[in-house]
Amino acid sequence: MKLHCNDCDKRYSLSDFKYGCSCGGLLEIEQDFSNVDSDYLKQKFEERLSERVTPYASGVWRYKEIIFPELEDRHMITKYEGNTGLYQAEKVNQYLGVQKIWLKCQSENPSGSFKDNGMVVAVSHGKSLGFNKFTCTSTGNTSSSLAMYSSLSNSQSYVFVPDKNISLNKVLQTVSYGAKVITFEGTYDDGIQFLEKYNNELGMYICNSINPFRIEGQKSIIFEIAQYFHWNLPDWIVVPGGALSNVSALGKGLRDLYDLGFIHKLPRVLLVQAEGASPFHQMIRNNESILKPEPHPRTIASALNIGNPPSWKKAKHTLNTTQGITISVTDEEILNAKAVIDQSGIGCEPASASTIAGLKKLYASGEIHPEETAVCILTGNLLKDTEVLQHYHLDDSKNSLFANPLFKSELIIDSIINL
Ligand SMILES: *Cc1c(COP(=O)(O)O)cnc(C)c1O
Ligand SMILES: [Zn+2]
């Protein structure tokens, strides 16, 4: 394994671990699969599906050989992340007017979001280097996940949170796991710059979205989906985009599977952004070669409220290699799609529902044919954002398409029976 910079093509050995290249580019893990016996691995991955207790029961470590083969077993942390459900839902099919849609529920992860798939690998890597202090700047699920794995592995996490636009549920989850949460006046970018500048003084392992080990761990989402379908993927994989680490990992995982000969055809990737925070979609739509940051990102989907996504070049690479496309959706479209997913008994946070909202538009316009099949990655849990739920169902229910307000009734049988 090596660290590789896609911008200047420089390589670093793993023992010389860095968060970024000297040229300013992002680093990516490069693996050599030339000596890998794919049939043997495929069999091993099948056998591990029935594991219950070892770290290999994890939906991430099941694929250790193509995620982080060098890691010694004693450094593997796990909370049995991954192994999330893949569902079909009648109400969602009806909403879209098509039949073959699957929902991959990363919301079932231990801290309630897909961030666990990547974080478990980053924290394990940090522990293997001897770190006992971990840090990140985040407005949400990254911090909950980091706090959980740090405490689980008897380490201390330090989470830097901009004091505006924070989701109270997520901060409370982070505080509860025992992180030291530092709120500061400034933006997410200010926080990242601070961590990079004082990296040496702080002596902490940094787990921001550009950490290349997080990307490696997040590849497991597509590995699980591919294994479920016996290495024969549906036509489309649909994913929401904020910082764009998930779509980058998705593309890398697909390329790995292709290089290893596990799959012989790449599915197409659909990336969905929220309209008020869609600099990547704008760049693609306008055929521009450089991303123009959105200085005032604004969407109700807090996990997508990012104006300057650091991984945009990697995301572009995913689109190029999969004939991928992008689309943006409004907050209203997100919330209505979310209500349909929730009322299917599945549930997700607003950011995740953008996938169904995006698909709906593309099926309606004919850009995706009704016969084409798709898996949507539902990234976060329904309870991550209760303020949004309160607003949609209780406070503003008149304007919500699928509101399910409370009934006020006397306990009289005739009133109840007619509900
Ligand atoms: C982080 C997150 C996203 C966005 O993923 P990126 O990798 O930042 O593009 C979407 N949904 C949820 C629930 C998230 O936590
Ligand atoms: Zn470089």
XYZ file of C-alpha atoms and ligand atoms in Angstrom:
435
model
C 0.000 0.000 0.000
C 1.154 3.497 -0.852
C -0.220 7.014 -0.648
C -0.649 8.554 -4.065
C -1.352 12.139 -5.138
C -3.559 12.331 -8.216
C -2.558 15.953 -8.823
C 1.243 15.606 -9.113
C 1.564 11.797 -9.203
C 3.919 11.737 -6.209
C 3.954 8.611 -3.997
C 4.624 8.280 -0.281
C 5.134 5.144 1.752
C 2.614 4.387 4.483
C 5.235 4.742 7.215
C 5.514 8.362 6.103
C 1.808 9.018 6.770
C 0.526 12.444 5.706
C -2.955 13.918 5.374
C -2.155 15.769 2.142
C 0.509 16.026 -0.552
C 3.221 18.707 -0.444
C 1.657 20.107 -3.649
C -1.617 20.713 -1.814
C -3.411 17.790 -3.493
C -5.327 15.079 -1.639
C -3.770 11.691 -1.095
C -5.343 8.410 -1.983
C -4.443 4.890 -0.897
C -3.041 2.829 -3.716
C -3.184 -0.936 -3.475
C -1.424 -3.541 -5.521
C -3.880 -6.281 -6.422
C -1.539 -8.096 -8.808
C -0.905 -10.974 -6.385
C -4.467 -11.246 -5.147
C -6.314 -14.496 -5.838
C -9.828 -13.195 -6.575
C -11.577 -16.572 -6.392
C -10.031 -17.317 -3.027
C -11.065 -13.879 -1.722
C -14.588 -14.228 -3.045
C -14.942 -17.498 -1.167
C -13.492 -15.952 1.980
C -15.973 -13.040 1.810
C -18.817 -15.575 1.436
C -17.647 -17.591 4.444
C -17.432 -14.491 6.603
C -21.117 -13.744 6.023
C -21.847 -16.321 8.737
C -19.308 -14.902 11.239
C -20.897 -13.652 14.463
C -18.180 -12.712 16.938
C -14.742 -11.987 15.473
C -13.911 -8.590 13.926
C -14.562 -10.269 10.563
C -18.273 -10.263 11.382
C -18.062 -6.516 10.660
C -19.415 -5.460 7.270
C -16.231 -3.434 6.850
C -13.543 -5.858 8.073
C -15.152 -8.689 6.092
C -13.303 -7.089 3.173
C -10.078 -6.336 5.062
C -7.871 -7.767 2.300
C -9.057 -5.082 -0.122
C -9.413 -2.300 2.445
C -6.400 -2.402 4.765
C -4.522 -5.717 4.452
C -1.444 -4.481 6.374
C -3.317 -3.692 9.591
C -2.450 -6.105 12.396
C -5.470 -7.857 13.861
C -4.822 -6.442 17.354
C -5.477 -2.921 16.047
C -8.824 -3.742 14.477
C -11.584 -1.901 16.316
C -15.154 -2.880 15.575
C -18.689 -2.212 16.635
C -20.062 -4.617 14.037
C -20.599 -1.722 11.641
C -21.944 -2.341 8.152
C -24.114 -5.414 7.541
C -26.922 -2.970 6.890
C -30.215 -3.921 5.295
C -31.070 -3.656 1.619
C -34.818 -3.253 1.159
C -37.495 -2.821 -1.432
C -40.462 -0.709 -0.391
C -43.857 -0.707 -2.085
C -44.618 2.911 -1.169
C -41.319 4.105 -2.615
C -41.950 2.166 -5.833
C -45.381 3.739 -6.108
C -43.980 7.204 -5.474
C -41.515 6.734 -8.332
C -43.862 4.759 -10.568
C -41.267 2.000 -11.099
C -40.615 -1.456 -9.636
C -36.978 -2.181 -9.055
C -35.557 0.180 -6.464
C -33.497 -0.957 -3.486
C -32.648 1.077 -0.414
C -29.301 0.423 1.273
C -29.785 1.570 4.862
C -26.495 2.871 6.210
C -28.718 4.433 8.859
C -28.525 1.049 10.619
C -24.872 1.603 11.502
C -23.950 1.796 15.222
C -23.811 5.614 15.374
C -26.621 5.958 12.817
C -24.804 6.941 9.632
C -22.468 5.668 6.898
C -19.627 7.639 8.503
C -19.022 4.544 10.668
C -17.867 2.522 7.629
C -14.945 4.882 7.129
C -14.321 6.022 10.684
C -13.712 2.524 12.030
C -10.794 2.163 9.612
C -9.362 5.639 10.301
C -9.461 5.212 14.081
C -7.948 1.719 13.792
C -5.148 3.190 11.664
C -4.593 5.996 14.193
C -4.405 3.472 17.045
C -1.892 1.394 15.079
C 0.317 4.493 14.861
C 0.053 4.883 18.640
C -2.375 7.825 18.836
C -4.731 8.175 21.800
C -6.200 11.533 20.832
C -8.427 11.922 17.787
C -9.928 15.035 16.249
C -12.122 16.340 13.449
C -14.059 19.409 12.423
C -17.612 18.550 11.655
C -21.136 19.777 11.795
C -22.652 16.387 12.378
C -22.400 12.684 11.772
C -18.626 12.580 11.426
C -18.263 13.818 14.986
C -20.786 11.350 16.433
C -18.978 8.510 14.719
C -15.522 9.674 15.768
C -16.658 10.180 19.371
C -18.140 6.692 19.463
C -15.072 4.868 18.129
C -12.654 6.942 20.207
C -14.450 6.122 23.422
C -14.875 2.495 22.382
C -11.118 2.202 21.951
C -10.363 4.016 25.199
C -9.144 7.191 23.526
C -10.194 10.820 23.772
C -11.822 12.702 20.909
C -11.782 16.465 20.366
C -14.474 17.753 18.055
C -14.448 21.279 16.621
C -17.904 22.577 15.808
C -18.743 25.908 14.130
C -21.254 27.614 16.422
C -23.821 28.295 13.694
C -26.196 25.938 11.889
C -25.456 22.966 14.080
C -27.846 20.062 14.349
C -28.597 19.778 18.052
C -29.315 16.024 17.902
C -25.897 15.274 16.450
C -23.990 17.497 18.866
C -25.788 15.936 21.810
C -24.943 12.461 20.550
C -21.270 13.494 20.306
C -21.222 15.026 23.789
C -22.891 11.930 25.203
C -20.216 9.604 23.825
C -17.680 11.659 25.785
C -16.018 13.837 23.170
C -14.642 17.196 24.214
C -16.682 19.462 21.958
C -15.165 22.858 21.192
C -17.559 25.325 19.593
C -15.968 28.283 17.854
C -16.986 31.358 15.951
C -16.112 30.703 12.319
C -16.729 28.299 9.484
C -16.048 24.651 8.870
C -13.102 25.695 6.661
C -11.597 27.771 9.519
C -11.715 24.669 11.707
C -9.960 22.497 9.134
C -7.242 25.089 8.579
C -6.625 25.305 12.317
C -6.178 21.527 12.605
C -3.813 21.400 9.641
C -1.724 24.330 10.855
C -1.267 22.996 14.398
C -1.151 19.324 13.486
C 2.251 18.821 15.186
C 1.499 20.820 18.334
C -1.837 19.083 18.841
C -0.438 15.557 18.547
C -3.841 14.267 17.478
C -4.860 11.971 14.658
C -7.080 13.956 12.251
C -10.231 12.284 10.947
C -11.668 14.887 8.553
C -13.285 13.706 5.336
C -10.020 13.904 3.382
C -8.430 11.204 5.590
C -7.637 8.530 2.976
C -8.388 5.653 5.370
C -11.958 6.841 5.764
C -12.376 6.560 2.004
C -10.988 3.003 2.090
C -13.504 2.003 4.755
C -16.401 3.598 2.920
C -15.688 1.396 -0.092
C -17.258 -1.430 1.923
C -20.727 0.007 1.226
C -20.480 -0.886 -2.450
C -18.716 -4.163 -1.630
C -21.699 -5.189 0.504
C -24.182 -4.183 -2.168
C -22.241 -6.047 -4.868
C -21.947 -9.176 -2.737
C -25.685 -9.095 -2.007
C -26.387 -9.098 -5.740
C -23.851 -11.921 -6.323
C -21.425 -9.454 -7.926
C -23.946 -8.370 -10.536
C -24.937 -4.800 -9.758
C -28.134 -2.945 -10.751
C -27.982 -0.245 -13.437
C -27.670 2.762 -11.110
C -26.150 3.547 -7.715
C -27.635 6.731 -6.274
C -25.838 8.714 -3.590
C -26.238 12.153 -1.959
C -23.280 14.538 -2.159
C -22.023 17.024 0.442
C -18.254 16.940 1.000
C -18.237 14.285 -1.774
C -16.260 11.664 0.142
C -18.972 9.034 -0.189
C -19.233 9.300 -3.975
C -15.424 9.246 -4.192
C -15.273 6.054 -2.135
C -18.072 4.533 -4.197
C -16.102 5.086 -7.401
C -12.888 3.744 -5.892
C -14.671 0.655 -4.602
C -16.224 0.015 -8.011
C -12.870 0.341 -9.747
C -11.348 -2.106 -7.230
C -14.081 -4.657 -7.882
C -13.610 -4.251 -11.611
C -9.805 -4.553 -11.426
C -10.132 -7.658 -9.281
C -12.524 -9.230 -11.767
C -15.356 -9.446 -9.206
C -17.625 -7.437 -11.496
C -17.438 -7.144 -15.270
C -19.642 -4.121 -15.805
C -19.709 -0.838 -13.887
C -23.092 0.526 -12.850
C -23.742 4.214 -13.506
C -23.545 6.626 -10.579
C -26.153 9.302 -9.926
C -25.004 11.979 -7.504
C -27.731 14.144 -5.963
C -27.084 17.523 -4.344
C -29.420 19.878 -2.525
C -30.202 22.879 -4.709
C -28.921 25.440 -2.179
C -25.592 23.616 -1.806
C -24.836 22.249 -5.247
C -21.517 23.674 -6.488
C -20.462 20.295 -7.898
C -23.693 19.798 -9.827
C -23.377 23.358 -11.215
C -19.831 22.680 -12.364
C -20.855 19.499 -14.193
C -23.995 21.013 -15.693
C -22.135 24.081 -16.966
C -19.284 21.961 -18.289
C -16.728 23.826 -16.186
C -13.394 22.334 -15.238
C -12.946 23.985 -11.830
C -15.328 23.957 -8.885
C -16.605 27.371 -7.807
C -17.366 27.209 -4.076
C -20.837 28.285 -2.940
C -20.162 30.959 -0.278
C -23.611 30.675 1.332
C -24.767 27.062 1.199
C -28.343 26.693 2.358
C -30.360 23.517 2.661
C -32.502 21.890 5.299
C -30.482 18.699 4.760
C -27.744 19.598 7.265
C -25.398 16.817 6.083
C -25.370 18.346 2.598
C -24.907 21.956 3.673
C -21.367 22.265 2.323
C -20.281 24.971 -0.108
C -16.684 23.951 -0.762
C -16.476 20.151 -1.066
C -12.828 19.117 -0.660
C -13.080 15.847 -2.617
C -14.555 17.257 -5.815
C -11.741 16.002 -8.065
C -12.144 12.450 -6.798
C -15.892 12.771 -7.282
C -15.333 13.900 -10.864
C -13.199 10.817 -11.403
C -16.093 8.640 -10.194
C -18.453 10.277 -12.684
C -15.974 9.947 -15.537
C -15.354 6.258 -14.930
C -19.028 5.306 -14.481
C -20.740 7.526 -17.057
C -22.210 9.175 -14.011
C -24.577 12.126 -13.887
C -25.634 14.718 -11.294
C -28.884 16.425 -10.388
C -30.077 18.859 -7.721
C -33.328 18.777 -5.752
C -35.165 21.339 -3.628
C -35.686 21.095 0.128
C -39.392 20.535 -0.493
C -38.677 17.602 -2.811
C -36.284 16.172 -0.215
C -38.802 16.411 2.633
C -41.645 14.813 0.685
C -39.428 11.960 -0.509
C -38.260 11.525 3.072
C -41.830 11.224 4.345
C -42.454 8.423 1.824
C -39.294 6.571 2.923
C -40.187 7.057 6.596
C -43.756 5.852 6.068
C -42.413 2.718 4.397
C -41.073 1.748 7.814
C -37.503 2.380 6.684
C -36.728 5.958 7.621
C -33.740 8.222 7.011
C -32.469 11.720 7.632
C -33.202 14.482 5.084
C -29.867 14.256 3.203
C -30.497 10.587 2.395
C -33.929 11.244 0.909
C -32.402 13.425 -1.795
C -31.620 10.140 -3.593
C -35.290 9.254 -4.081
C -36.131 12.880 -4.893
C -33.444 12.906 -7.599
C -34.523 9.580 -9.062
C -38.122 10.748 -9.172
C -37.179 13.656 -11.401
C -35.078 11.525 -13.733
C -37.687 8.775 -14.120
C -40.323 11.461 -14.740
C -38.245 13.210 -17.397
C -37.388 9.921 -19.091
C -33.637 10.409 -18.592
C -33.745 7.126 -16.703
C -35.923 4.446 -18.266
C -38.540 2.739 -16.014
C -36.929 -0.640 -16.681
C -33.574 0.511 -15.309
C -32.872 -0.641 -11.756
C -31.297 1.384 -8.946
C -29.914 1.170 -5.422
C -30.196 4.312 -3.299
C -27.763 4.732 -0.429
C -29.660 6.016 2.603
C -26.856 7.630 4.544
C -28.303 8.572 7.950
C -30.893 7.666 10.568
C -34.388 9.118 10.958
C -33.709 10.329 14.523
C -30.658 12.384 13.557
C -32.743 15.460 12.915
C -35.897 15.669 15.004
C -36.372 19.407 14.477
C -37.103 18.768 10.802
C -39.631 16.085 11.735
C -41.405 18.339 14.183
C -41.658 21.082 11.604
C -42.913 18.791 8.815
C -45.507 16.789 10.756
C -46.580 19.073 13.591
C -45.816 22.763 13.042
C -46.171 23.168 9.290
C -48.320 20.163 8.474
C -50.676 22.123 6.221
C -47.884 22.675 3.716
C -46.467 19.167 3.914
C -47.638 16.663 1.306
C -47.483 13.630 3.594
C -47.821 15.151 7.075
C -49.000 12.801 9.792
C -50.105 15.170 12.564
C -51.193 14.103 16.040
C -54.873 13.435 16.669
C -56.455 15.078 19.645
C -59.429 13.057 20.749
C -61.448 12.165 23.782
C -61.316 8.508 24.706
C -64.709 7.796 23.192
C -64.969 4.682 21.067
C -66.970 6.335 18.272
C -64.282 8.953 17.650
C -61.445 6.431 17.687
C -63.042 3.831 15.448
C -63.385 6.338 12.611
C -59.769 7.571 12.598
C -21.845 13.011 5.500
C -23.215 12.752 5.050
C -23.620 12.933 3.725
C -22.711 13.505 2.683
O -21.661 12.650 2.348
P -20.335 13.281 1.714
O -19.351 12.181 1.764
O -19.985 14.444 2.590
O -20.693 13.710 0.343
C -24.904 12.606 3.368
N -25.786 12.138 4.267
C -25.438 11.962 5.552
C -26.473 11.471 6.497
C -24.156 12.255 5.989
O -23.843 12.085 7.271
Zn 0.791 16.185 -5.100
